[in-house]
XYZ file of C-alpha atoms in Angstrom:
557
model
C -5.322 10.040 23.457
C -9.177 9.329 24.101
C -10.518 6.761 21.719
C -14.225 6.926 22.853
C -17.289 4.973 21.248
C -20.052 7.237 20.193
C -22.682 5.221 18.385
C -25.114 6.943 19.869
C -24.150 10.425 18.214
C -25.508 11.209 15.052
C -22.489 11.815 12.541
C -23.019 15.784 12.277
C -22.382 15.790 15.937
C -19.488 13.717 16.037
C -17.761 15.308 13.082
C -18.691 18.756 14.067
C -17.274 17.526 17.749
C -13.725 18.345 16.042
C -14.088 22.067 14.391
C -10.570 23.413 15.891
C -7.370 24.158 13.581
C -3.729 24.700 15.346
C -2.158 27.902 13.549
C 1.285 27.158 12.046
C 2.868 28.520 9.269
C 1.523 26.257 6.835
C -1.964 25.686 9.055
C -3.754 21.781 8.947
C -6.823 20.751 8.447
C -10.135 21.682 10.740
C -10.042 19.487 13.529
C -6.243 18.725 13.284
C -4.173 19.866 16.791
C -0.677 20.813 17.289
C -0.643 17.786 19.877
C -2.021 15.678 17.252
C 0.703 15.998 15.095
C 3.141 13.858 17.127
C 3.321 10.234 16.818
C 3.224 9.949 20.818
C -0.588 11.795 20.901
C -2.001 8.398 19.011
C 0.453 5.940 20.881
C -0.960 3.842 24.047
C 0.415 2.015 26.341
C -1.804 -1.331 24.778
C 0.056 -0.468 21.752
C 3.152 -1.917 22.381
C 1.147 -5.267 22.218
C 2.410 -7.443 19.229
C -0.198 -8.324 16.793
C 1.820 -10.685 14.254
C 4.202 -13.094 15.916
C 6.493 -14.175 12.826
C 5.145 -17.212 11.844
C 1.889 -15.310 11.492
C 3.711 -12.837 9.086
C 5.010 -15.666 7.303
C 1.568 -17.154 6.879
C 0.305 -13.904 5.665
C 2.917 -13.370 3.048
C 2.039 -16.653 1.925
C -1.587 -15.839 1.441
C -0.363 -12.741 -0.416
C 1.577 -13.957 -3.026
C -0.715 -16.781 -4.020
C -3.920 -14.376 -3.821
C -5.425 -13.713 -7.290
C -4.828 -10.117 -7.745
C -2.387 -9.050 -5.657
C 0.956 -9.630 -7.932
C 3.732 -10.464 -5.483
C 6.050 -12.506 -6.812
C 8.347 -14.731 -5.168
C 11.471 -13.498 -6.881
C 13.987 -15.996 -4.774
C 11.884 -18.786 -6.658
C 11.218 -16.945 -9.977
C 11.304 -18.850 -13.766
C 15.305 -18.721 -14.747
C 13.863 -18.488 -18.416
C 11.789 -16.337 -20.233
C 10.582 -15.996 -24.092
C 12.696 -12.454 -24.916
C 11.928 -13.168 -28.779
C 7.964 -12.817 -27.745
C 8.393 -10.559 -25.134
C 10.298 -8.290 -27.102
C 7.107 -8.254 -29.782
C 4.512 -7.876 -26.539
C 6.486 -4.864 -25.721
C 6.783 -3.402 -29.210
C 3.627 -4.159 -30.529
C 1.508 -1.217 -28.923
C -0.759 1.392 -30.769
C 0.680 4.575 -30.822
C -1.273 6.332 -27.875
C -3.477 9.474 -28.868
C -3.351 11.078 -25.981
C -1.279 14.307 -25.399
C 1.437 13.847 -23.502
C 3.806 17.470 -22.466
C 7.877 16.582 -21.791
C 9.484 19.387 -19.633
C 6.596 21.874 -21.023
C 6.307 21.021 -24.356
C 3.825 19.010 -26.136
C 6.069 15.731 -27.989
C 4.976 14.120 -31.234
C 3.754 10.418 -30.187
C 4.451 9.232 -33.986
C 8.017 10.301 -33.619
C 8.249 9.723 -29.477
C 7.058 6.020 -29.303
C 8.253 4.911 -32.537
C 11.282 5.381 -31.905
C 11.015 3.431 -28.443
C 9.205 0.555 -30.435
C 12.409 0.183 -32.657
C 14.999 0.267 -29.428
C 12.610 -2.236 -28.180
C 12.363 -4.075 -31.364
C 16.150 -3.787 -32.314
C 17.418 -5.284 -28.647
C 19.368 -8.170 -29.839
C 17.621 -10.039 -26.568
C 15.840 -12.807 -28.339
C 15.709 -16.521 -27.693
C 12.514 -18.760 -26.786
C 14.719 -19.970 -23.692
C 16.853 -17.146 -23.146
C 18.018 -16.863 -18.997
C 17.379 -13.738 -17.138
C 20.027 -11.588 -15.803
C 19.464 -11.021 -11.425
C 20.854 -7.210 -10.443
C 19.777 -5.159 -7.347
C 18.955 -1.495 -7.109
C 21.857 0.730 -6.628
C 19.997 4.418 -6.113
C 16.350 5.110 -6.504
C 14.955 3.638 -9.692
C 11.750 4.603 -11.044
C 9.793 1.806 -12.678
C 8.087 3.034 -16.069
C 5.916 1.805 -18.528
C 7.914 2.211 -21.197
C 12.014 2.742 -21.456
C 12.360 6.712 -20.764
C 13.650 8.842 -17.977
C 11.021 12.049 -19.264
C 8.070 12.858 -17.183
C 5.209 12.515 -19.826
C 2.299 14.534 -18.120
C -0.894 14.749 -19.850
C -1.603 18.602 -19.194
C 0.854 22.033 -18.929
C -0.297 21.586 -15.219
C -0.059 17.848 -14.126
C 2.947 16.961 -11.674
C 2.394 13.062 -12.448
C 4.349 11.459 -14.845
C 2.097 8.984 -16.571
C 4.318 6.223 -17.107
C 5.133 5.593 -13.489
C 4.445 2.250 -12.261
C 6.799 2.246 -9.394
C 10.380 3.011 -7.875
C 12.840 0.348 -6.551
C 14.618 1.281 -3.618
C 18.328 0.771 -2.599
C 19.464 -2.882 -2.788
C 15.780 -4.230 -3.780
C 16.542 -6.994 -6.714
C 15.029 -6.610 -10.054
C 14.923 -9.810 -12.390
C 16.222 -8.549 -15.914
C 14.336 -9.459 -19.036
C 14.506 -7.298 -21.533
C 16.138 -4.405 -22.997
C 16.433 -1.135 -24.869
C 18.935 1.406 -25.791
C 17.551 4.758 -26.766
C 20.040 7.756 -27.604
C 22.971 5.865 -26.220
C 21.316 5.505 -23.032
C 20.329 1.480 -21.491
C 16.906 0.617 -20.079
C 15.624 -2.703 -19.073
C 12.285 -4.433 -18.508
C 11.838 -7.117 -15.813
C 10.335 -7.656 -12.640
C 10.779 -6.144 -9.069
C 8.016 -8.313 -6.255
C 4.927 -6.387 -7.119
C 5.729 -4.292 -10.331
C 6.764 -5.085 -13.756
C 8.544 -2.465 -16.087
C 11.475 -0.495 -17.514
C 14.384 0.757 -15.557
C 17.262 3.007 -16.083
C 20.179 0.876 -16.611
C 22.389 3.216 -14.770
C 21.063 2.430 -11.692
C 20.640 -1.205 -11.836
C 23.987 -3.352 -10.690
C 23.795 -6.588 -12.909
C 25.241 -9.611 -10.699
C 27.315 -12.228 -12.169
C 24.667 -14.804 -10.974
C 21.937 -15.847 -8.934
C 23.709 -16.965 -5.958
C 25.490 -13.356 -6.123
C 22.119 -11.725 -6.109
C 20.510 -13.448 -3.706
C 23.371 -13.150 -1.351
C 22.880 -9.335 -1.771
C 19.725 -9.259 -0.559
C 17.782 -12.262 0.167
C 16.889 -13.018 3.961
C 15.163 -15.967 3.760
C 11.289 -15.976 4.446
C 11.303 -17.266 8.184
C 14.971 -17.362 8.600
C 14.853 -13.511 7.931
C 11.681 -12.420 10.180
C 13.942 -13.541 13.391
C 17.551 -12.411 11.606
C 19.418 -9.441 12.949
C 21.839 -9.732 10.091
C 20.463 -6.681 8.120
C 19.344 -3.231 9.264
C 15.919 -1.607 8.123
C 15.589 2.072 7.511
C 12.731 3.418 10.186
C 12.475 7.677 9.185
C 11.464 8.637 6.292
C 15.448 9.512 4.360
C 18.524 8.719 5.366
C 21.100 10.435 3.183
C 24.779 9.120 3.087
C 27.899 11.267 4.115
C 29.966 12.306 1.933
C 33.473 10.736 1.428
C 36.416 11.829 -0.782
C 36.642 8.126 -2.112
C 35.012 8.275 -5.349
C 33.867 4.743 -5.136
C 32.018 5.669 -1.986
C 28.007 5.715 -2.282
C 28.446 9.309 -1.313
C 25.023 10.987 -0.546
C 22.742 8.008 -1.400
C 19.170 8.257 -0.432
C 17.582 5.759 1.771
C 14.122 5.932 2.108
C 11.455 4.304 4.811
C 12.128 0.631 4.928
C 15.218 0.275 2.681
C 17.083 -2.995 3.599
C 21.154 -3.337 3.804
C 23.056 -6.405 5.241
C 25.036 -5.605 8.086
C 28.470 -6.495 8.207
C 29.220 -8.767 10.355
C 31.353 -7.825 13.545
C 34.719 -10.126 12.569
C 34.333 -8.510 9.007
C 34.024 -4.511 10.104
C 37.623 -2.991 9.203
C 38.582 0.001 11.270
C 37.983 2.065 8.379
C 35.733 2.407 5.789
C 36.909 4.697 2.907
C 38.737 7.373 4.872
C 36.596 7.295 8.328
C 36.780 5.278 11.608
C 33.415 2.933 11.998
C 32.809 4.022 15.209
C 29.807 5.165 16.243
C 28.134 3.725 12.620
C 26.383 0.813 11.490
C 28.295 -0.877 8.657
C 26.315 -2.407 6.348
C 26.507 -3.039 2.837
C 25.453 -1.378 -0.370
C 25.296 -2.414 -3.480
C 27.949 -0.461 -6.584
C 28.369 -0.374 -9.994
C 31.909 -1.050 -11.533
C 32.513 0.853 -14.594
C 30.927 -1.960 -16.834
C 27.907 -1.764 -14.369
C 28.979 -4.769 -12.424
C 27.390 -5.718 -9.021
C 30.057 -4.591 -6.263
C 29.348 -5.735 -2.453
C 30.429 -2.068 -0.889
C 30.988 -1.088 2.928
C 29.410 1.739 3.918
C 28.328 3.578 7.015
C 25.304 4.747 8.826
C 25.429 7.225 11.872
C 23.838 5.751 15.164
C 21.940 8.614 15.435
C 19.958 7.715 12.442
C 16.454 5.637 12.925
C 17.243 2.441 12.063
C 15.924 -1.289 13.129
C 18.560 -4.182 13.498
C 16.650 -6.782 12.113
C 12.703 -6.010 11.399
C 10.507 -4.384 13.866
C 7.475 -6.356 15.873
C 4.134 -4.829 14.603
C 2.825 -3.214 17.291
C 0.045 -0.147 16.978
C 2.424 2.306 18.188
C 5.281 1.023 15.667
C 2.956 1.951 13.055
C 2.107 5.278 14.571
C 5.624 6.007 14.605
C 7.161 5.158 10.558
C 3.897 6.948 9.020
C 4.456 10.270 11.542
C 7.784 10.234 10.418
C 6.480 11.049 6.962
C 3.941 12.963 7.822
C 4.440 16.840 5.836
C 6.674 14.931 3.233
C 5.396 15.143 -0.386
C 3.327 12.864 -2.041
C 4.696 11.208 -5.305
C 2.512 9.807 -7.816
C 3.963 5.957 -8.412
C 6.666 7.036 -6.028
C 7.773 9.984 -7.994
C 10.175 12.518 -6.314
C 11.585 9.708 -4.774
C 8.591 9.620 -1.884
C 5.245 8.190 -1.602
C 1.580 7.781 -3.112
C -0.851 6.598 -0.666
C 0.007 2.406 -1.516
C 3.808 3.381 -1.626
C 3.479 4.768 1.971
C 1.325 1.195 3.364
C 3.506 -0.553 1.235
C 6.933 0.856 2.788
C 5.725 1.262 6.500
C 4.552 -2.369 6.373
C 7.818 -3.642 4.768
C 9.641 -2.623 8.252
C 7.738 -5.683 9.902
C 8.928 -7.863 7.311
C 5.138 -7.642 5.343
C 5.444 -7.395 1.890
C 2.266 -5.522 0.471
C 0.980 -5.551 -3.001
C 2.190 -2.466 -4.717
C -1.252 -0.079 -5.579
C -4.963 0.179 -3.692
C -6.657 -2.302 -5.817
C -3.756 -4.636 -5.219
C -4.014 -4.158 -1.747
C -7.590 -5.132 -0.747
C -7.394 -8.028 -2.563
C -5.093 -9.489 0.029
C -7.420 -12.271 0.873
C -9.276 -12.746 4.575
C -8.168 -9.609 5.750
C -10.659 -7.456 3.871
C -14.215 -6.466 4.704
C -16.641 -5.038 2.486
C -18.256 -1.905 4.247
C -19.784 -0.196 0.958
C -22.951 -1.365 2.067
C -23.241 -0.366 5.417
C -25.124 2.579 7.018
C -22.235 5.282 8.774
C -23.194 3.812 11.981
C -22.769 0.243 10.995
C -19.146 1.758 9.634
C -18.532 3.530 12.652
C -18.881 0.176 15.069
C -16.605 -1.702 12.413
C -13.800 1.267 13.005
C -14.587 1.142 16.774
C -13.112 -2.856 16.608
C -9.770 -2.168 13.993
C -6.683 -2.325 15.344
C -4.419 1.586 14.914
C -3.198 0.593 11.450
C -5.577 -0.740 9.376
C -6.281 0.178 6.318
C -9.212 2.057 4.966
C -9.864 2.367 1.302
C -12.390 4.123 -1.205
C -11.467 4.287 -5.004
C -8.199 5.201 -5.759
C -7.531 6.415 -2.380
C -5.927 3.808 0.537
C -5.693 5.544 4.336
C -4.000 4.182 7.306
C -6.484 3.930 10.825
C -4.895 6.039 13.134
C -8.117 5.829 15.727
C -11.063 7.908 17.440
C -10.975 11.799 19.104
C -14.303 12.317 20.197
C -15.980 10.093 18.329
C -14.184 10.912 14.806
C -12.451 8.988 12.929
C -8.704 10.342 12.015
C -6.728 8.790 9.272
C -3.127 9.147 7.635
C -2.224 9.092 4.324
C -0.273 10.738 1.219
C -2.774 12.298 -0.083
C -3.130 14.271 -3.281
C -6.248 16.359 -3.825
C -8.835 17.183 -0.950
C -11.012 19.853 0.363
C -11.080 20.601 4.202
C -14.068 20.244 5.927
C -14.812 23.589 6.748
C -16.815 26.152 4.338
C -17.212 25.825 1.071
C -16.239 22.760 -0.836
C -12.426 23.799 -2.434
C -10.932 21.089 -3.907
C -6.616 21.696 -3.646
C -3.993 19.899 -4.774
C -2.510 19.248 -1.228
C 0.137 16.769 -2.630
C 1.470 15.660 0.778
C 1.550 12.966 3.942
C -1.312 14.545 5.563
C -3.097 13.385 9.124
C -7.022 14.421 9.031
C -10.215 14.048 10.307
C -12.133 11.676 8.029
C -14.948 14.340 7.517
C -12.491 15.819 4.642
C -14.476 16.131 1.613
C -14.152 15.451 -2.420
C -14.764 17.184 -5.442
C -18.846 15.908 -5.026
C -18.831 17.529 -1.427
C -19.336 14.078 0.137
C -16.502 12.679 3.138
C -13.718 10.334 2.880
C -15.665 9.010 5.425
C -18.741 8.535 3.279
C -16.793 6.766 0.424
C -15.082 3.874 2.493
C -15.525 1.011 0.600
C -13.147 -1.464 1.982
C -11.218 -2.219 5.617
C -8.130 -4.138 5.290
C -7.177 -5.765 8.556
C -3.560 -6.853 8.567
C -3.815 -8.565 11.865
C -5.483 -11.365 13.523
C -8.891 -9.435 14.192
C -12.520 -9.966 13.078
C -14.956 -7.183 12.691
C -18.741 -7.411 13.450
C -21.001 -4.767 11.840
C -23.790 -6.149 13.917
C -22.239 -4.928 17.031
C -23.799 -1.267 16.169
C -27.159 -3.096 17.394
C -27.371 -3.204 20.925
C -30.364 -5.580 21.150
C -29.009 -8.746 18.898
C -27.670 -9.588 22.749
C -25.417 -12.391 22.971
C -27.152 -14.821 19.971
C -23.508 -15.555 18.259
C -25.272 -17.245 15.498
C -27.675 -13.759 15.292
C -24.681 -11.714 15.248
C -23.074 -13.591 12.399
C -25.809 -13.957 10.156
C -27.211 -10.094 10.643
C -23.437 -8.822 9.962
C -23.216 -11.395 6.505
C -26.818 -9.621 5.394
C -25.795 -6.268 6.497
C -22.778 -6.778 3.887
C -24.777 -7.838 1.433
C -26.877 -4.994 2.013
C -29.681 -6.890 2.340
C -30.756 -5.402 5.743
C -30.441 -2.648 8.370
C -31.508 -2.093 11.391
C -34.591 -0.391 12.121
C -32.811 2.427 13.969
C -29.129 3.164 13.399
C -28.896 1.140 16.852
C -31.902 -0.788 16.898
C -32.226 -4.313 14.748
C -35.366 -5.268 16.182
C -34.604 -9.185 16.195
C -38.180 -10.499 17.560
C -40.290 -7.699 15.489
C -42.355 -9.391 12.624
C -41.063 -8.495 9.045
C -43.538 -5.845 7.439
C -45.461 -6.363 4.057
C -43.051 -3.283 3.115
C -39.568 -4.731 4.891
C -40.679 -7.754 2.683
C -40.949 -6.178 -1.042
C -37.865 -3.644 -0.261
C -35.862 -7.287 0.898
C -37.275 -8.871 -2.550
C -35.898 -5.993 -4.079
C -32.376 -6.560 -3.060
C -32.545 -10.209 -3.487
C -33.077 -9.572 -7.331
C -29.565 -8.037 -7.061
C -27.619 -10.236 -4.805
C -25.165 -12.522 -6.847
C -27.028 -15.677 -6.181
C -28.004 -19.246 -7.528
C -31.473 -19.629 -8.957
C -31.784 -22.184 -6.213
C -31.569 -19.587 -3.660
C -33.223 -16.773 -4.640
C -36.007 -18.872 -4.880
C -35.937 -20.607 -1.364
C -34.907 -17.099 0.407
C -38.266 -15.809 -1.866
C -39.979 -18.602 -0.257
C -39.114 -17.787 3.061
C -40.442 -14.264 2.839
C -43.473 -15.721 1.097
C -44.493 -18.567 4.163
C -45.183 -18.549 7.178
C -44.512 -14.761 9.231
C -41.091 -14.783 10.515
C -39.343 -12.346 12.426
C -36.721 -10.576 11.035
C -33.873 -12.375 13.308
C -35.868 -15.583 11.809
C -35.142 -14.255 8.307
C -31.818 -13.784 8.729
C -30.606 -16.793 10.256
C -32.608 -18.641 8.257
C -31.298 -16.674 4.926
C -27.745 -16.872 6.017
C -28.334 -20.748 6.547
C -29.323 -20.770 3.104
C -26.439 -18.910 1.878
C -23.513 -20.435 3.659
């Protein structure tokens, strides 16, 4: 692959740079190859270069979980106790919704359909002020729902999203117990997985007998773990079980992208394992149900020839490259529906294979604290020189949409995502539900006509890199103090250059650069203090406009 720099194109000539489709049976995007659609077409040979030693992934989890807005919880560490009398009144004690809501293709009656959940919820018999959670782990693929029910409540004839998805938990991930609700004979309860909060179907939760049970199921340890090779990660996108005669056997369990099982360790493998030799298999464990829904610690075996990491991978570029191609065609699952992944669920699970644990949904995930950049106010060439420095991996967002950086073919910028609705960039502007892990070109449009490129909002670097807008100006030269301050304005959107690659540094500030700069002021989120000194500024003495700036960000910082 050619990742070239092209500031110097104008963006209709680097998009339009890319205007060739490959011709398969189900076609891709304009400017998508056949070669493209292997992992090895993006990987390098830089990109075996590790970006996160562990104690740097241990530094960013921390910064994670005690970020405002991110909710990841330390469950290993989480309260013993909770309030269930309250809680159960918090989760009954919701206005019947007015919205229409269709169950298998029928409209349901939300009087009848969430009353009766509020009295299972109501009528629990978990109450207590002090009353101790119960710990269980994740036996199948659990959805996570806003309310206790196993229907898909879409809110048209024509939706595919349920609406009460918050999440899914996969195989062996814990869940800290709450709450719960029987409804028609059937058990649901409401905790707390590390990022999501909700109801789960009881029958595929294992409750332990007590913490030190639980944790022993799945808990690594948050530095031990980074360095273990004790447990085996899922690296393709499903594994699927073999079947066994042994009807206690997790026969045909799904394992999706970045599912975590202990191994066994090599004094404890037997020489069989339900009716089959281990040979040739990983043995790890997975977590069983008795018949009273009891945790059971179960042997179980994975073929060799499966993609699998003993012990978490290093993040590398080409790592990442290689778990998001091995989605890529899979379908897209709103909340994780269909047991596969939304566009979070995909960052979140590709990340968790370095041992990262990402916030669970978009807005969650730029708020991961000083690895995020606000581009919104940025001209496309400004954009385009903060791509040119990201590391294959980052991740690009615009509302309700998150993208994984994949890099540059000619200038353009390709992404990869699971993506739901989208028009190609060719012809007219068709909006389709695509509904699907999809690698594209970022000139892809929305409904409005305008590009995924155009609507980048936020950059999420997950590594140890800085960007520098200012580096789309090639005549700041090497003033480090220029460059700083002129990529804080250009942020702000306080200032651009006076030529997509032009800043002008040493030119004078114009009567008009000076009113259109007072304009912005009145909207910057500033003290009276400084709007009035940055007004005086403008107001004294001629300056030049690298004057202004470093003066202004001076002020500022």
């Amino acid at each position: 692959m050619k990742k070239i720099s092209c500031l110097i194109l104008c963006l209709v000539i680097v998009f339009a740079s890319c205007c060739f489709v490959f011709a398969a049976n189900g076609g891709a995007p304009t400017g998508v190859t056949s070669e493209m659609t292997k992992a090895s077409y993006w990987q390098t040979g830089d990109g075996n270069r590790v970006l996160l030693t562990n104690d740097d992934i241990v530094s960013l989890n921390t910064n994670i979980r005690s970020a405002s807005g991110t909710y990841v919880f330390d469950l290993a560490n989480f309260k013993a106790t909770c309030d269930a009398t309250e809680l159960m009144k918090q989760l009954s004690n919701y206005s019947i919704p007015d919205t229409k809501y269709w169950v298998d293709g029928k409209e349901i009656n939300n009087q009848y359909y969430f009353g009766k959940i509020n009295s299972a919820v109501r009528n629990t018999g978990y109450t207590g002020t002090e009353r101790s959670v119960t710990y269980a782990v994740c036996t199948e693929i659990a959805d996570i729902k806003s309310i206790p029910t196993n229907d898909k409540l879409c809110d048209s004839l024509t939706d595919t999203a349920d609406e009460m998805m918050n999440s899914n938990l996969m195989v062996n991930e814990p869940f800290i117990i709450m709450q719960r609700a029987v409804i028609d004979g059937h058990t649901f309860y409401y905790g707390y997985s590390d990022t999501v909060w909700g109801w789960v179907d009881g029958e595929k939760l294992a409750i332990c007998k007590d913490k030190d049970e639980w944790l022993d199921a799945w808990y690594l340890g948050e530095k031990n773990g980074l360095g273990s090779k004790n447990f085996l990660i899922v690296t393709e996108d499903k594994i699927i079980l073999e079947q066994s005669m042994i009807k206690d056997y997790p026969s045909g369990l799904h394992l999706g992208l970045g599912t975590i099982l202990k191994l066994v360790s090599d004094d404890d493998i037997p020489t069989i394992v339900a009716e089959r030799g281990t040979w040739y298999n990983h043995v790890v464990y997975v977590p069983t149900r008795d018949a009273n829904g009891n945790y059971v610690k179960t042997m179980a075996l994975i073929s060799e020839h499966n993609s699998v990491s003993i012990g978490y991978l290093p993040l590398t570029e080409n790592n990442v490259v290689e778990l998001t191609f091995a989605c890529l065609g899979n379908r897209y699952g709103w909340g994780n529906m269909f047991e596969d992944f939304d566009c979070s669920g995909l960052v979140r699970a590709v990340y968790r294979c370095f041992g990262i644990t990402m916030p669970r949904n978009t807005t969650r995930q730029i708020a991961i604290p000083n690895n995020t950049y606000d581009v919104s106010k940025l001209t496309s060439y400004a954009k385009l020189a903060v791509l040119d420095q990201l590391p294959v991996g980052s991740l690009l967002f615009f509302p309700g949409h998150i993208m994984i950086y994949l890099g540059k073919v000619d200038g353009a910028p390709y992404v990869i995502s699971s993506a739901g609705v989208l028009s190609d960039s060719a012809g007219e502007v068709n909006v389709q539900k695509y509904l699907s892990v999809a690698l594209t070109p970022m000139d892809v449009r929305r409904a409005n006509g305008s590009t995924w490129f155009d609507n980048i909002t936020k950059v999420v670097v997950l590594t140890n890199t800085e960007v520098d807008p200012s580096l789309a100006f090639k005549d700041l030269g090497n003033d480090k103090e220029l460059q700083e301050a002129v990529s804080y304005a250009m942020t702000l959107g306080l200032v651009n250059g006076v030529s997509d690659t032009k800043f002008a540094p040493r030119e004078k500030l114009t009567a008009e650069q000076i009113e259109i700069i007072n304009q912005r002021l009145a909207n910057l989120a500033m003290t009276e203090d400084q709007k009035a000194k940055a007004s005086e500024l403008l107001a004294g003495k001629s300056l030049s406009r690298g004057e202004f700036i470093k003066s202004f960000y001076k002020l500022m910082n």
